[in-house]
C-alpha cells in the first residue's frame, strides 16, 4: 500500500519516492558542494550545501535529478 504524505495546504500525496523522504542533511566534512534535496515542507526541491561526507538518499547532484525523482509522478489523492 502506498504511504500518504501531508503537503502544504492540506493536500495529501501518495507515492513519494523513498529517496525523497529523508531529511535534508548537510553531512559532515569541510567541503562545500552545492546539492539539491526534496523539502517535504514545501513540496519542492531546493539547493543546500553538503560537506562531502555522510550523505543520505535525499542528496542529488542536479536540480533536474531531484525534480525527476521527487516532484514528478506524485499522485494527489485528496484535499484534507
Coordinates of N, CA and C in Angstrom, one line a residue:
X1 N 0.8 -1.2 0.0 CA 0.0 0.0 0.0 C 0.9 1.2 0.0
X2 N 0.5 2.2 -0.7 CA 1.3 3.5 -0.8 C 1.1 4.3 0.5
X3 N 2.2 5.0 0.9 CA 2.2 5.8 2.0 C 1.6 7.1 1.6
X4 N 0.8 7.8 2.6 CA 0.2 9.1 2.3 C 1.1 10.1 3.0
X5 N 1.4 11.2 2.4 CA 2.2 12.3 2.9 C 1.4 13.6 2.9
X6 N 1.6 14.3 4.0 CA 0.9 15.6 4.1 C 1.7 16.6 3.2
X7 N 1.0 17.5 2.6 CA 1.6 18.5 1.8 C 1.1 19.9 2.2
X8 N 1.8 21.0 2.0 CA 1.3 22.3 2.4 C -0.1 22.5 1.8
X9 N -0.9 23.2 2.6 CA -2.3 23.5 2.1 C -3.2 22.3 2.4
X10 N -2.8 21.3 3.0 CA -3.7 20.2 3.3 C -3.8 19.1 2.3
X11 N -3.0 19.3 1.2 CA -3.0 18.3 0.1 C -2.3 17.1 0.5
X12 N -2.8 15.9 0.3 CA -2.1 14.7 0.6 C -1.6 14.0 -0.6
X13 N -0.4 13.4 -0.5 CA 0.2 12.7 -1.7 C 0.4 11.3 -1.4
X14 N 0.4 10.5 -2.5 CA 0.8 9.1 -2.4 C 2.0 8.9 -3.3
X15 N 2.8 7.9 -3.0 CA 3.8 7.5 -4.0 C 5.0 8.3 -4.0
X16 N 5.3 9.1 -2.9 CA 6.6 9.8 -2.9 C 7.7 8.8 -2.8
X17 N 8.7 9.0 -3.7 CA 9.8 8.0 -3.7 C 10.6 8.1 -2.4
X18 N 11.0 6.9 -1.9 CA 11.7 6.8 -0.6 C 12.9 7.7 -0.5
X19 N 13.6 7.9 -1.6 CA 14.8 8.8 -1.5 C 14.5 10.2 -1.2
X20 N 13.2 10.6 -1.4 CA 12.8 12.0 -1.1 C 12.3 12.2 0.3
X21 N 12.2 11.2 1.0 CA 11.6 11.3 2.4 C 12.7 11.6 3.4
X22 N 13.9 11.3 3.2 CA 15.0 11.6 4.1 C 15.1 13.1 4.4
X23 N 15.5 13.5 5.6 CA 15.6 14.9 5.9 C 16.8 15.5 5.1
X24 N 16.7 16.8 4.8 CA 17.9 17.5 4.2 C 19.0 17.5 5.2
X25 N 20.1 16.9 4.8 CA 21.3 16.8 5.7 C 22.5 17.3 5.1
X26 N 23.1 18.3 5.7 CA 24.4 18.9 5.2 C 25.6 17.9 5.4
X27 N 25.4 16.9 6.1 CA 26.5 15.9 6.3 C 27.7 16.5 7.1
X28 N 28.8 15.8 7.0 CA 30.0 16.2 7.7 C 31.0 16.6 6.7
X29 N 32.1 17.1 7.1 CA 33.2 17.4 6.2 C 33.3 18.9 6.0
X30 N 34.5 19.3 5.4 CA 34.8 20.7 5.2 C 34.5 21.2 3.8
X31 N 34.1 20.3 2.9 CA 33.8 20.7 1.5 C 32.5 21.5 1.5
X32 N 32.3 22.1 0.4 CA 31.1 22.9 0.2 C 30.5 22.7 -1.2
X33 N 29.9 21.5 -1.3 CA 29.3 21.1 -2.6 C 27.9 21.6 -2.6
X34 N 27.5 22.2 -3.7 CA 26.1 22.5 -3.9 C 25.3 21.3 -4.3
X35 N 24.3 20.9 -3.6 CA 23.5 19.8 -3.9 C 22.0 20.2 -3.8
X36 N 21.2 19.3 -4.2 CA 19.7 19.5 -4.2 C 19.0 18.4 -3.4
X37 N 18.0 18.8 -2.7 CA 17.2 17.8 -1.9 C 15.7 18.2 -2.0
X38 N 14.9 17.2 -1.8 CA 13.4 17.5 -1.7 C 13.1 17.9 -0.3
X39 N 12.4 19.0 -0.2 CA 11.9 19.6 1.0 C 10.4 19.2 1.2
X40 N 10.1 18.3 2.1 CA 8.8 17.8 2.3 C 7.8 18.9 2.8
X41 N 8.4 19.9 3.4 CA 7.5 21.0 3.9 C 7.0 21.9 2.8
X42 N 7.8 22.1 1.8 CA 7.4 23.0 0.7 C 6.9 22.2 -0.5
X43 N 7.3 20.9 -0.6 CA 6.9 20.0 -1.7 C 7.7 20.3 -3.0
X44 N 8.9 20.9 -2.8 CA 9.8 21.2 -3.9 C 11.2 20.9 -3.6
X45 N 12.0 20.7 -4.6 CA 13.5 20.5 -4.5 C 14.1 21.9 -4.2
X46 N 15.2 21.9 -3.4 CA 15.9 23.1 -3.2 C 17.4 22.8 -3.0
X47 N 18.2 23.8 -3.2 CA 19.6 23.7 -3.0 C 20.0 23.7 -1.6
X48 N 21.2 23.1 -1.3 CA 21.8 23.2 0.1 C 23.2 22.9 -0.1
X49 N 24.0 23.2 0.9 CA 25.5 23.0 0.9 C 25.8 21.7 1.6
X50 N 26.4 20.8 1.0 CA 26.8 19.5 1.5 C 28.3 19.4 1.8
X51 N 28.6 19.0 3.0 CA 30.0 18.9 3.5 C 30.9 17.9 2.8
X52 N 30.3 16.9 2.1 CA 31.1 15.9 1.4 C 31.1 14.5 2.0
X53 N 30.6 14.4 3.2 CA 30.6 13.1 3.9 C 29.2 12.8 4.5
X54 N 28.9 11.5 4.5 CA 27.7 11.0 5.2 C 26.4 11.5 4.5
X55 N 26.3 11.3 3.3 CA 25.0 11.7 2.6 C 23.9 10.7 2.8
X56 N 22.7 11.2 2.9 CA 21.6 10.2 2.9 C 21.0 10.1 1.5
X57 N 19.9 9.5 1.3 CA 19.4 9.3 -0.1 C 18.8 10.6 -0.7
X58 N 18.5 11.5 0.1 CA 17.9 12.8 -0.4 C 19.0 13.8 -0.6
X59 N 19.9 13.5 -1.6 CA 21.1 14.3 -1.9 C 21.4 14.1 -3.4
X60 N 21.0 15.0 -4.2 CA 21.1 14.9 -5.6 C 22.1 15.9 -6.2
X61 N 22.8 15.5 -7.2 CA 23.8 16.4 -7.8 C 23.2 17.6 -8.6
X62 N 22.0 17.3 -9.2 CA 21.4 18.4 -10.0 C 19.9 18.6 -9.6
X63 N 19.5 19.8 -9.9 CA 18.1 20.1 -9.6 C 17.2 19.2 -10.4
X64 N 17.5 19.0 -11.7 CA 16.7 18.1 -12.5 C 16.6 16.7 -12.0
X65 N 17.7 16.1 -11.5 CA 17.7 14.8 -10.9 C 16.7 14.7 -9.7
X66 N 16.7 15.7 -8.9 CA 15.8 15.8 -7.7 C 14.4 15.9 -8.2
X67 N 14.1 16.8 -9.1 CA 12.8 17.1 -9.6 C 12.2 15.8 -10.3
X68 N 13.1 15.1 -11.0 CA 12.6 14.0 -11.7 C 12.2 12.9 -10.8
X69 N 12.9 12.7 -9.7 CA 12.6 11.6 -8.7 C 11.5 12.0 -7.7
X70 N 11.5 13.3 -7.3 CA 10.7 13.7 -6.2 C 9.5 14.5 -6.5
X71 N 9.6 15.3 -7.6 CA 8.4 16.2 -7.9 C 7.5 15.7 -9.0
X72 N 8.0 14.8 -9.8 CA 7.2 14.3 -10.9 C 6.7 12.9 -10.5
X73 N 5.5 12.6 -11.0 CA 5.0 11.3 -10.7 C 4.3 11.2 -9.4
X74 N 4.1 12.3 -8.7 CA 3.3 12.2 -7.4 C 1.9 12.1 -7.8
X75 N 1.2 11.4 -7.0 CA -0.3 11.3 -7.2 C -1.0 12.0 -6.1
X76 N -1.7 13.1 -6.4 CA -2.5 13.8 -5.4 C -3.8 13.1 -5.3
X77 N -4.1 12.7 -4.0 CA -5.3 11.9 -3.8 C -6.5 12.6 -3.1
X78 N -6.2 13.6 -2.3 CA -7.4 14.2 -1.6 C -7.0 15.5 -1.1
X79 N -7.9 16.3 -0.7 CA -7.7 17.6 0.0 C -8.3 17.4 1.4
X80 N -7.4 17.7 2.4 CA -7.8 17.5 3.8 C -8.7 18.6 4.2

